[in-house]
């Protein structure tokens, strides 16, 4: 049996033709429809003159067509470059240029930088497409090039092959047991790797993906009851926070499993989720675009381990290294490295790939730059996430990028951007500003930043100080700022994403 992504979905299309593959609002696709449409989409894209290996950038909201595009990529050899449509024009232009995208598929009304062909009418492409001629990308073919940022805040393209994604599916099955009877609610955006990975794993094993076009807590809870969803495939903690207060008003008794990651799971969120969804196991994993799922913990059974993100999943190992690349003792803090390495590398950045890897006793290891500690039982506890990275509502924000924009504000002499604890967003993007003139207010800072950055990157709080603390070499002492401000009440107000 062909156990590639294409082969497994083809099997379901043949043997379970009418089974529901994807539901999104009032739209539905059976497995036979999904497979036929993805083949026509693949043929239509190749008919534009694209060749296997050419990158196709995607700027779409969650929709069934997004998953059809992933399957078309698996059948055509055209790797996808999913892009967050909330990014600004310059941010999108950078990713398009860096990725080498040959074509863009974008939603109506969304501005796309000039210079590349754009397809907006996927229905016409599918309806006009013929049956796909034999194109069989192998496991080493590039499938996904998702953009993740490094310590400088400049996005890097993380290259994943078809074979790596299938390994992810099998790992997910071993942990969460996808099967043909499962209905998986997917509230996360498909431009992120984890929602895409979990959705495709569900299709790989023949279940139903219950896709939300955008996250709304009331809609999510209603859909769970209406379709008797058995799992929430991937939800960042902020989503769980939104669902907890209203969960008792809905029938969620069909749920057996909830999976979360992407931001710190605070104790109140963890315990609130366990109370609000009493039939469901609560899984939390540690991973990333480069590595998929590395550790996992089920919190209902693992309450004794508190904030642990779990132990290494079967087939993978975790080691913590000190500054001399030597393993640290249990309980000591070290840089987290994982093995085996699943990504093919950072696109066009061999040095960045080399900087993130180490070889110990003939084994290659990769780090995301996170610090952690391991206890005697092998449970991993995160200490800091990618140095100074801020995680707000499940989205990664890199202070250097925001600081570079705010430094251009005419009323700002010096600035540091940090994340401070926030009950709604996990962390609030906070601009600490020094100025010799009239201090800008929050509205001024947000308006200035929003013209240049995505909404989720703009500051939700502004703190005015006399001086930004720095080392003798000029580096900002961000740990001091966080410690000084975390217990206070800096000015804040809601802001849009």
Short mmCIF file of C-alpha atoms in Angstrom, two decimals:
data_model
loop_
_atom_site.label_atom_id
_atom_site.label_comp_id
_atom_site.label_asym_id
_atom_site.label_seq_id
_atom_site.Cartn_x
_atom_site.Cartn_y
_atom_site.Cartn_z
CA UNK A 1 0.00 0.00 0.00
CA UNK A 2 1.20 3.50 -0.88
CA UNK A 3 1.59 5.24 2.49
CA UNK A 4 2.49 8.66 1.10
CA UNK A 5 0.08 11.53 1.80
CA UNK A 6 -1.29 11.25 -1.72
CA UNK A 7 -1.54 7.48 -1.48
CA UNK A 8 -3.48 7.46 1.80
CA UNK A 9 -5.99 10.12 0.72
CA UNK A 10 -6.41 8.29 -2.60
CA UNK A 11 -7.20 5.09 -0.66
CA UNK A 12 -9.89 6.86 1.38
CA UNK A 13 -11.31 8.39 -1.82
CA UNK A 14 -11.64 4.92 -3.35
CA UNK A 15 -12.85 2.93 -0.37
CA UNK A 16 -14.71 5.60 1.64
CA UNK A 17 -15.75 7.89 -1.18
CA UNK A 18 -18.73 9.55 0.53
CA UNK A 19 -17.17 9.94 3.98
CA UNK A 20 -16.82 13.55 5.11
CA UNK A 21 -13.25 14.75 4.75
CA UNK A 22 -13.61 18.47 5.54
CA UNK A 23 -16.45 20.63 6.85
CA UNK A 24 -16.13 24.42 7.01
CA UNK A 25 -19.31 26.33 7.80
CA UNK A 26 -21.92 25.26 5.27
CA UNK A 27 -19.31 23.80 2.88
CA UNK A 28 -18.40 20.11 2.88
CA UNK A 29 -16.11 17.84 0.89
CA UNK A 30 -16.27 14.07 0.75
CA UNK A 31 -13.04 12.18 0.28
CA UNK A 32 -13.83 11.52 -3.38
CA UNK A 33 -14.55 15.22 -3.96
CA UNK A 34 -11.45 16.30 -2.07
CA UNK A 35 -9.20 13.98 -4.03
CA UNK A 36 -10.70 14.89 -7.40
CA UNK A 37 -10.52 18.64 -6.75
CA UNK A 38 -6.95 18.52 -5.42
CA UNK A 39 -5.89 16.63 -8.55
CA UNK A 40 -7.54 19.19 -10.82
CA UNK A 41 -5.95 21.97 -8.79
CA UNK A 42 -2.52 20.36 -9.14
CA UNK A 43 -3.03 19.95 -12.89
CA UNK A 44 -4.24 23.55 -13.21
CA UNK A 45 -1.20 24.92 -11.40
CA UNK A 46 1.20 22.87 -13.52
CA UNK A 47 -0.63 24.06 -16.64
CA UNK A 48 0.37 27.65 -15.80
CA UNK A 49 3.94 26.67 -16.62
CA UNK A 50 5.13 25.90 -13.10
CA UNK A 51 7.57 23.04 -12.67
CA UNK A 52 7.97 20.73 -9.65
CA UNK A 53 10.06 22.57 -7.09
CA UNK A 54 8.63 26.01 -7.92
CA UNK A 55 7.28 27.70 -4.79
CA UNK A 56 3.61 28.70 -4.58
CA UNK A 57 2.80 31.34 -1.96
CA UNK A 58 -0.60 31.21 -0.24
CA UNK A 59 -2.41 34.25 1.19
CA UNK A 60 -5.82 32.88 2.16
CA UNK A 61 -8.02 32.65 5.23
CA UNK A 62 -8.97 29.21 6.53
CA UNK A 63 -11.09 27.47 3.91
CA UNK A 64 -11.47 24.02 2.39
CA UNK A 65 -9.48 25.18 -0.63
CA UNK A 66 -6.47 25.71 1.63
CA UNK A 67 -6.38 21.99 2.45
CA UNK A 68 -6.99 21.18 -1.21
CA UNK A 69 -3.89 23.24 -2.01
CA UNK A 70 -1.82 21.25 0.50
CA UNK A 71 -2.96 18.02 -1.15
CA UNK A 72 -2.30 19.51 -4.60
CA UNK A 73 1.24 20.31 -3.47
CA UNK A 74 1.71 16.69 -2.40
CA UNK A 75 0.57 15.54 -5.84
CA UNK A 76 2.35 18.10 -8.04
CA UNK A 77 5.71 18.65 -6.34
CA UNK A 78 4.97 22.38 -5.99
CA UNK A 79 6.01 23.38 -2.45
CA UNK A 80 3.70 25.75 -0.58
CA UNK A 81 4.83 28.94 1.14
CA UNK A 82 1.93 29.77 3.49
CA UNK A 83 1.90 33.44 4.58
CA UNK A 84 -0.06 35.15 7.32
CA UNK A 85 -2.45 37.52 5.53
CA UNK A 86 -2.36 39.83 8.58
CA UNK A 87 1.19 40.87 7.71
CA UNK A 88 1.79 44.24 6.12
CA UNK A 89 2.75 44.75 2.49
CA UNK A 90 6.51 45.08 3.18
CA UNK A 91 6.47 41.97 5.41
CA UNK A 92 4.69 39.96 2.72
CA UNK A 93 7.02 41.32 0.02
CA UNK A 94 10.05 40.19 2.02
CA UNK A 95 8.79 36.61 2.32
CA UNK A 96 7.82 36.47 -1.35
CA UNK A 97 11.28 37.62 -2.40
CA UNK A 98 13.17 35.45 0.08
CA UNK A 99 11.19 32.32 -0.75
CA UNK A 100 11.63 32.67 -4.49
CA UNK A 101 7.89 32.19 -4.95
CA UNK A 102 6.90 31.82 -8.59
CA UNK A 103 3.18 32.42 -8.09
CA UNK A 104 0.81 33.77 -5.44
CA UNK A 105 -2.67 32.48 -4.61
CA UNK A 106 -4.51 35.24 -2.76
CA UNK A 107 -7.96 36.06 -1.49
CA UNK A 108 -10.02 38.77 -3.19
CA UNK A 109 -9.37 42.21 -1.79
CA UNK A 110 -5.94 41.37 -0.44
CA UNK A 111 -3.15 43.54 -1.80
CA UNK A 112 -0.21 41.60 -3.20
CA UNK A 113 3.12 43.25 -4.07
CA UNK A 114 3.65 43.65 -7.79
CA UNK A 115 5.99 41.45 -9.77
CA UNK A 116 4.47 37.99 -9.45
CA UNK A 117 1.49 36.34 -11.15
CA UNK A 118 -1.53 36.14 -8.84
CA UNK A 119 -4.42 33.68 -8.90
CA UNK A 120 -7.57 34.69 -7.03
CA UNK A 121 -10.21 32.45 -8.62
CA UNK A 122 -9.39 28.92 -7.51
CA UNK A 123 -12.82 27.67 -8.57
CA UNK A 124 -12.07 28.55 -12.20
CA UNK A 125 -8.69 26.85 -11.96
CA UNK A 126 -10.27 23.68 -10.54
CA UNK A 127 -13.24 23.65 -12.90
CA UNK A 128 -10.98 24.20 -15.88
CA UNK A 129 -8.42 21.67 -14.78
CA UNK A 130 -8.08 18.25 -16.37
CA UNK A 131 -7.17 14.99 -14.70
CA UNK A 132 -3.67 15.11 -13.25
CA UNK A 133 -1.05 13.31 -15.28
CA UNK A 134 1.29 11.03 -13.36
CA UNK A 135 3.43 13.20 -11.12
CA UNK A 136 4.83 11.28 -8.19
CA UNK A 137 6.93 13.45 -5.88
CA UNK A 138 9.14 11.29 -3.69
CA UNK A 139 9.60 11.56 0.07
CA UNK A 140 12.59 13.89 -0.39
CA UNK A 141 10.59 16.41 -2.43
CA UNK A 142 10.13 19.78 -0.73
CA UNK A 143 6.51 20.16 0.42
CA UNK A 144 6.35 23.06 2.86
CA UNK A 145 8.35 26.23 3.37
CA UNK A 146 6.95 27.94 6.44
CA UNK A 147 8.47 31.15 7.72
CA UNK A 148 9.72 31.41 11.27
CA UNK A 149 11.88 34.14 12.76
CA UNK A 150 15.35 33.93 14.27
CA UNK A 151 16.95 35.96 17.01
CA UNK A 152 17.27 38.97 14.71
CA UNK A 153 13.57 38.89 13.95
CA UNK A 154 14.05 38.41 10.20
CA UNK A 155 11.87 35.53 8.99
CA UNK A 156 13.60 32.36 7.82
CA UNK A 157 12.06 29.79 5.50
CA UNK A 158 11.94 26.38 7.17
CA UNK A 159 12.04 23.69 4.48
CA UNK A 160 10.17 20.43 5.12
CA UNK A 161 9.91 17.45 2.78
CA UNK A 162 6.94 15.21 2.09
CA UNK A 163 8.67 12.39 3.93
CA UNK A 164 9.15 14.56 7.02
CA UNK A 165 5.45 15.46 7.08
CA UNK A 166 4.47 11.79 6.89
CA UNK A 167 6.76 11.11 9.83
CA UNK A 168 4.96 13.92 11.67
CA UNK A 169 1.60 12.24 10.90
CA UNK A 170 2.79 8.94 12.33
CA UNK A 171 4.12 10.65 15.43
CA UNK A 172 0.79 12.43 15.86
CA UNK A 173 -1.09 9.15 15.47
CA UNK A 174 1.06 7.48 18.10
CA UNK A 175 0.22 10.25 20.56
CA UNK A 176 -3.36 11.21 19.76
CA UNK A 177 -4.79 8.24 17.83
CA UNK A 178 -6.42 9.79 14.77
CA UNK A 179 -8.87 7.41 13.12
CA UNK A 180 -11.73 7.34 10.61
CA UNK A 181 -14.35 7.91 13.32
CA UNK A 182 -12.74 11.10 14.62
CA UNK A 183 -14.08 14.58 13.98
CA UNK A 184 -11.29 17.08 14.66
CA UNK A 185 -12.14 20.71 15.33
CA UNK A 186 -9.39 22.87 13.83
CA UNK A 187 -9.57 26.46 15.09
CA UNK A 188 -5.98 27.41 14.19
CA UNK A 189 -4.86 29.19 11.00
CA UNK A 190 -3.57 26.90 8.27
CA UNK A 191 -0.62 29.17 7.45
CA UNK A 192 0.97 27.86 10.66
CA UNK A 193 2.62 24.47 10.46
CA UNK A 194 0.90 22.88 13.48
CA UNK A 195 -2.73 23.42 12.31
CA UNK A 196 -1.74 22.28 8.83
CA UNK A 197 0.09 19.24 10.20
CA UNK A 198 -2.79 18.14 12.44
CA UNK A 199 -5.38 18.69 9.71
CA UNK A 200 -3.41 16.71 7.15
CA UNK A 201 -2.75 13.95 9.70
CA UNK A 202 -6.50 13.69 10.20
CA UNK A 203 -7.00 13.31 6.45
CA UNK A 204 -4.10 10.86 6.25
CA UNK A 205 -5.93 8.56 8.69
CA UNK A 206 -9.40 9.09 7.24
CA UNK A 207 -11.13 11.29 9.81
CA UNK A 208 -13.08 14.52 9.39
CA UNK A 209 -11.56 17.99 9.73
CA UNK A 210 -14.05 20.48 11.17
CA UNK A 211 -12.37 23.70 10.06
CA UNK A 212 -13.21 27.16 11.43
CA UNK A 213 -12.83 29.99 8.93
CA UNK A 214 -11.73 32.13 11.87
CA UNK A 215 -11.64 31.44 15.58
CA UNK A 216 -14.64 32.45 17.64
CA UNK A 217 -15.25 30.76 21.00
CA UNK A 218 -19.04 30.53 20.70
CA UNK A 219 -18.81 29.17 17.16
CA UNK A 220 -16.18 26.62 18.18
CA UNK A 221 -18.32 25.32 21.05
CA UNK A 222 -21.43 25.19 18.90
CA UNK A 223 -19.61 23.26 16.18
CA UNK A 224 -18.33 20.75 18.73
CA UNK A 225 -21.90 19.98 19.79
CA UNK A 226 -23.43 20.04 16.30
CA UNK A 227 -20.87 17.72 14.71
CA UNK A 228 -20.01 15.71 17.83
CA UNK A 229 -16.34 16.61 17.55
CA UNK A 230 -14.05 14.16 19.30
CA UNK A 231 -10.83 16.21 19.36
CA UNK A 232 -9.64 19.79 19.27
CA UNK A 233 -6.65 19.26 17.03
CA UNK A 234 -4.63 22.30 17.91
CA UNK A 235 -5.59 25.31 20.02
CA UNK A 236 -3.26 27.92 21.48
CA UNK A 237 -3.93 28.65 25.18
CA UNK A 238 -5.62 31.97 24.35
CA UNK A 239 -8.32 30.03 22.48
CA UNK A 240 -8.87 27.78 25.48
CA UNK A 241 -9.18 30.86 27.71
CA UNK A 242 -11.95 32.16 25.42
CA UNK A 243 -13.85 28.86 25.45
CA UNK A 244 -13.65 28.05 29.17
CA UNK A 245 -16.29 30.55 30.43
CA UNK A 246 -18.98 29.39 27.97
CA UNK A 247 -18.17 25.68 27.78
CA UNK A 248 -20.77 24.68 30.38
CA UNK A 249 -23.51 26.15 28.20
CA UNK A 250 -22.70 23.75 25.36
CA UNK A 251 -22.64 19.99 24.91
CA UNK A 252 -18.98 19.05 24.63
CA UNK A 253 -19.38 15.49 25.96
CA UNK A 254 -18.16 14.04 22.65
CA UNK A 255 -14.64 15.42 23.21
CA UNK A 256 -11.97 12.90 24.16
CA UNK A 257 -8.83 14.96 23.49
CA UNK A 258 -7.59 18.56 23.34
CA UNK A 259 -4.11 19.45 22.06
CA UNK A 260 -2.45 22.75 22.87
CA UNK A 261 0.92 24.41 22.31
CA UNK A 262 2.34 27.59 20.83
CA UNK A 263 2.46 29.67 24.01
CA UNK A 264 2.92 29.12 27.75
CA UNK A 265 0.00 27.20 29.28
CA UNK A 266 -0.63 29.08 32.51
CA UNK A 267 -1.85 27.05 35.51
CA UNK A 268 -5.26 28.76 35.55
CA UNK A 269 -5.76 27.92 31.86
CA UNK A 270 -4.66 24.33 32.39
CA UNK A 271 -6.94 23.74 35.36
CA UNK A 272 -9.81 25.69 33.81
CA UNK A 273 -9.65 23.54 30.67
CA UNK A 274 -9.65 20.32 32.68
CA UNK A 275 -12.76 21.50 34.57
CA UNK A 276 -14.60 22.90 31.56
CA UNK A 277 -14.07 19.80 29.39
CA UNK A 278 -14.27 16.89 31.86
CA UNK A 279 -14.40 14.15 29.21
CA UNK A 280 -11.25 15.28 27.39
CA UNK A 281 -7.61 14.54 27.92
CA UNK A 282 -5.49 17.70 27.74
CA UNK A 283 -2.26 17.27 25.79
CA UNK A 284 0.47 19.88 25.63
CA UNK A 285 3.48 19.49 23.39
CA UNK A 286 6.76 21.27 22.77
CA UNK A 287 7.87 21.67 19.19
CA UNK A 288 8.36 24.09 16.35
CA UNK A 289 8.17 24.58 12.61
CA UNK A 290 11.62 23.03 12.30
CA UNK A 291 10.93 19.92 14.36
CA UNK A 292 7.21 19.24 14.74
CA UNK A 293 6.25 17.50 18.01
CA UNK A 294 9.16 16.64 20.30
CA UNK A 295 7.73 16.27 23.81
CA UNK A 296 4.18 15.68 25.06
CA UNK A 297 2.33 15.54 28.36
CA UNK A 298 -1.28 14.67 29.18
CA UNK A 299 -2.11 17.06 31.99
CA UNK A 300 -5.10 15.26 33.50
CA UNK A 301 -2.93 12.28 34.34
CA UNK A 302 0.22 14.34 34.79
CA UNK A 303 -0.90 16.99 37.27
CA UNK A 304 2.04 16.16 39.52
CA UNK A 305 4.42 17.52 36.88
CA UNK A 306 2.85 20.99 36.86
CA UNK A 307 4.23 23.18 34.08
CA UNK A 308 6.19 20.41 32.38
CA UNK A 309 5.78 20.22 28.60
CA UNK A 310 6.31 16.49 28.80
CA UNK A 311 8.84 13.86 27.93
CA UNK A 312 10.40 13.08 24.55
CA UNK A 313 8.00 11.27 22.24
CA UNK A 314 9.03 7.81 20.98
CA UNK A 315 11.82 7.98 18.42
CA UNK A 316 13.07 11.40 19.53
CA UNK A 317 15.58 12.58 22.09
CA UNK A 318 16.19 15.82 23.97
CA UNK A 319 19.52 16.98 25.38
CA UNK A 320 20.35 20.22 27.20
CA UNK A 321 23.76 21.74 26.54
CA UNK A 322 25.73 24.44 28.32
CA UNK A 323 27.73 27.20 26.63
CA UNK A 324 30.57 24.76 25.90
CA UNK A 325 28.18 22.26 24.26
CA UNK A 326 28.41 19.87 27.21
CA UNK A 327 25.29 18.17 28.62
CA UNK A 328 23.97 19.73 31.82
CA UNK A 329 22.90 17.78 34.90
CA UNK A 330 19.21 17.16 35.71
CA UNK A 331 17.66 20.31 37.13
CA UNK A 332 20.23 22.59 35.51
CA UNK A 333 19.28 25.07 32.79
CA UNK A 334 20.64 24.47 29.30
CA UNK A 335 19.93 25.13 25.64
CA UNK A 336 17.42 22.59 24.31
CA UNK A 337 18.60 20.40 21.43
CA UNK A 338 16.53 17.68 19.74
CA UNK A 339 17.25 14.75 17.47
CA UNK A 340 16.65 13.53 14.80
CA UNK A 341 16.46 16.72 12.75
CA UNK A 342 13.31 16.78 10.65
CA UNK A 343 13.76 19.94 8.58
CA UNK A 344 15.89 20.00 5.46
CA UNK A 345 17.30 23.40 6.46
CA UNK A 346 16.61 27.11 6.39
CA UNK A 347 16.00 28.20 2.82
CA UNK A 348 19.03 29.99 1.40
CA UNK A 349 20.66 30.26 4.83
CA UNK A 350 23.27 27.53 5.25
CA UNK A 351 25.01 29.45 8.03
CA UNK A 352 21.79 29.81 10.04
CA UNK A 353 21.21 26.08 9.62
CA UNK A 354 24.76 25.33 10.78
CA UNK A 355 24.45 27.70 13.74
CA UNK A 356 21.36 25.84 14.97
CA UNK A 357 22.94 22.38 14.81
CA UNK A 358 25.51 20.46 16.80
CA UNK A 359 27.03 17.01 16.32
CA UNK A 360 27.65 14.95 19.45
CA UNK A 361 29.15 11.46 19.21
CA UNK A 362 28.12 11.27 15.57
CA UNK A 363 24.50 12.35 16.19
CA UNK A 364 23.13 15.61 14.75
CA UNK A 365 21.07 17.83 17.06
CA UNK A 366 19.02 20.97 16.39
CA UNK A 367 18.07 23.85 18.70
CA UNK A 368 15.29 26.42 18.41
CA UNK A 369 17.18 28.64 20.83
CA UNK A 370 14.99 27.79 23.83
CA UNK A 371 16.32 27.29 27.34
CA UNK A 372 14.96 24.58 29.59
CA UNK A 373 15.68 22.07 32.29
CA UNK A 374 15.06 18.34 32.57
CA UNK A 375 14.08 16.66 35.82
CA UNK A 376 15.12 13.17 36.93
CA UNK A 377 12.08 11.69 35.17
CA UNK A 378 12.94 13.25 31.82
CA UNK A 379 10.24 15.93 31.99
CA UNK A 380 11.14 19.11 30.14
CA UNK A 381 10.42 22.52 31.65
CA UNK A 382 10.80 25.64 29.50
CA UNK A 383 12.72 28.49 31.11
CA UNK A 384 12.80 31.06 28.31
CA UNK A 385 11.50 30.96 24.78
CA UNK A 386 13.83 31.89 21.96
CA UNK A 387 15.69 34.37 24.09
CA UNK A 388 13.52 37.47 24.15
CA UNK A 389 10.72 36.29 21.87
CA UNK A 390 7.20 37.32 22.85
CA UNK A 391 4.30 34.91 22.34
CA UNK A 392 1.00 36.77 22.26
CA UNK A 393 -2.20 34.93 21.45
CA UNK A 394 -0.14 32.11 19.97
CA UNK A 395 1.73 34.37 17.55
CA UNK A 396 5.48 34.92 17.74
CA UNK A 397 6.68 38.51 18.02
CA UNK A 398 10.37 39.33 17.86
CA UNK A 399 11.28 42.51 19.77
CA UNK A 400 14.09 43.52 17.40
CA UNK A 401 11.63 43.88 14.54
CA UNK A 402 9.24 46.05 16.58
CA UNK A 403 12.12 48.08 18.07
CA UNK A 404 13.44 48.86 14.59
CA UNK A 405 10.07 50.33 13.63
CA UNK A 406 9.51 52.29 16.85
CA UNK A 407 13.02 53.74 16.70
CA UNK A 408 11.80 55.75 13.70
CA UNK A 409 9.05 57.44 15.75
CA UNK A 410 10.00 61.13 16.02
CA UNK A 411 9.16 61.30 19.75
CA UNK A 412 11.14 58.20 20.76
CA UNK A 413 14.82 58.52 21.68
CA UNK A 414 15.37 54.93 22.84
CA UNK A 415 13.14 51.88 23.04
CA UNK A 416 13.08 48.30 24.28
CA UNK A 417 10.26 45.88 23.51
CA UNK A 418 9.45 43.09 25.97
CA UNK A 419 6.61 40.74 26.77
CA UNK A 420 4.75 41.15 30.07
CA UNK A 421 2.25 38.65 31.50
CA UNK A 422 -1.29 39.24 30.25
CA UNK A 423 -4.41 37.31 31.26
CA UNK A 424 -5.97 37.47 27.79
CA UNK A 425 -3.00 37.18 25.44
CA UNK A 426 -0.44 35.23 27.45
CA UNK A 427 2.04 38.03 26.94
CA UNK A 428 1.42 41.65 26.01
CA UNK A 429 3.81 43.38 23.61
CA UNK A 430 5.16 46.24 25.74
CA UNK A 431 7.19 49.20 24.49
CA UNK A 432 9.52 50.68 27.11
CA UNK A 433 10.33 54.16 25.86
CA UNK A 434 12.86 56.83 26.83
CA UNK A 435 12.44 60.34 25.48
CA UNK A 436 13.74 63.83 26.21
CA UNK A 437 10.63 65.53 24.86
CA UNK A 438 6.91 65.00 25.23
CA UNK A 439 6.25 61.30 25.70
CA UNK A 440 4.05 59.63 23.06
CA UNK A 441 0.87 57.96 24.28
CA UNK A 442 -0.27 54.43 23.48
CA UNK A 443 -2.54 55.51 20.61
CA UNK A 444 0.28 57.39 18.93
CA UNK A 445 2.67 54.45 19.26
CA UNK A 446 0.10 51.92 18.01
CA UNK A 447 -0.92 54.06 15.04
CA UNK A 448 2.70 54.56 14.02
CA UNK A 449 3.54 50.85 14.38
CA UNK A 450 0.35 49.57 12.75
CA UNK A 451 1.23 51.28 9.48
CA UNK A 452 4.37 49.16 9.33
CA UNK A 453 3.61 45.97 11.27
CA UNK A 454 0.88 43.36 11.61
CA UNK A 455 -1.65 44.16 14.32
CA UNK A 456 -0.51 41.43 16.69
CA UNK A 457 3.03 42.90 16.68
CA UNK A 458 1.97 46.39 17.72
CA UNK A 459 2.41 47.32 21.41
CA UNK A 460 -0.52 46.84 23.75
CA UNK A 461 1.26 48.71 26.52
CA UNK A 462 3.64 51.65 26.72
CA UNK A 463 5.92 52.39 29.66
CA UNK A 464 7.88 55.65 29.87
CA UNK A 465 11.25 55.53 31.64
CA UNK A 466 14.12 57.95 32.09
CA UNK A 467 16.68 55.55 30.62
CA UNK A 468 16.79 52.10 29.02
CA UNK A 469 19.18 49.92 31.08
CA UNK A 470 22.07 48.59 29.02
CA UNK A 471 25.30 46.72 29.50
CA UNK A 472 28.66 48.37 28.92
CA UNK A 473 28.63 47.00 25.39
CA UNK A 474 25.22 48.54 24.70
CA UNK A 475 22.99 45.48 25.00
CA UNK A 476 19.59 46.09 26.58
CA UNK A 477 19.11 44.44 29.99
CA UNK A 478 15.70 43.03 29.15
CA UNK A 479 15.62 40.64 32.08
CA UNK A 480 15.90 43.64 34.38
CA UNK A 481 13.06 45.43 32.61
CA UNK A 482 10.82 42.36 32.82
CA UNK A 483 11.59 41.87 36.50
CA UNK A 484 10.98 45.54 37.29
CA UNK A 485 7.73 45.82 35.32
CA UNK A 486 6.09 42.41 35.62
CA UNK A 487 4.62 43.22 39.02
CA UNK A 488 3.45 46.69 38.11
CA UNK A 489 0.47 48.05 36.22
CA UNK A 490 1.82 49.69 33.07
CA UNK A 491 -0.69 51.62 30.96
CA UNK A 492 -2.60 49.38 28.58
CA UNK A 493 -5.70 49.17 26.50
CA UNK A 494 -7.15 46.63 24.05
CA UNK A 495 -5.82 46.56 20.53
CA UNK A 496 -6.76 44.71 17.38
CA UNK A 497 -4.82 41.91 15.78
#
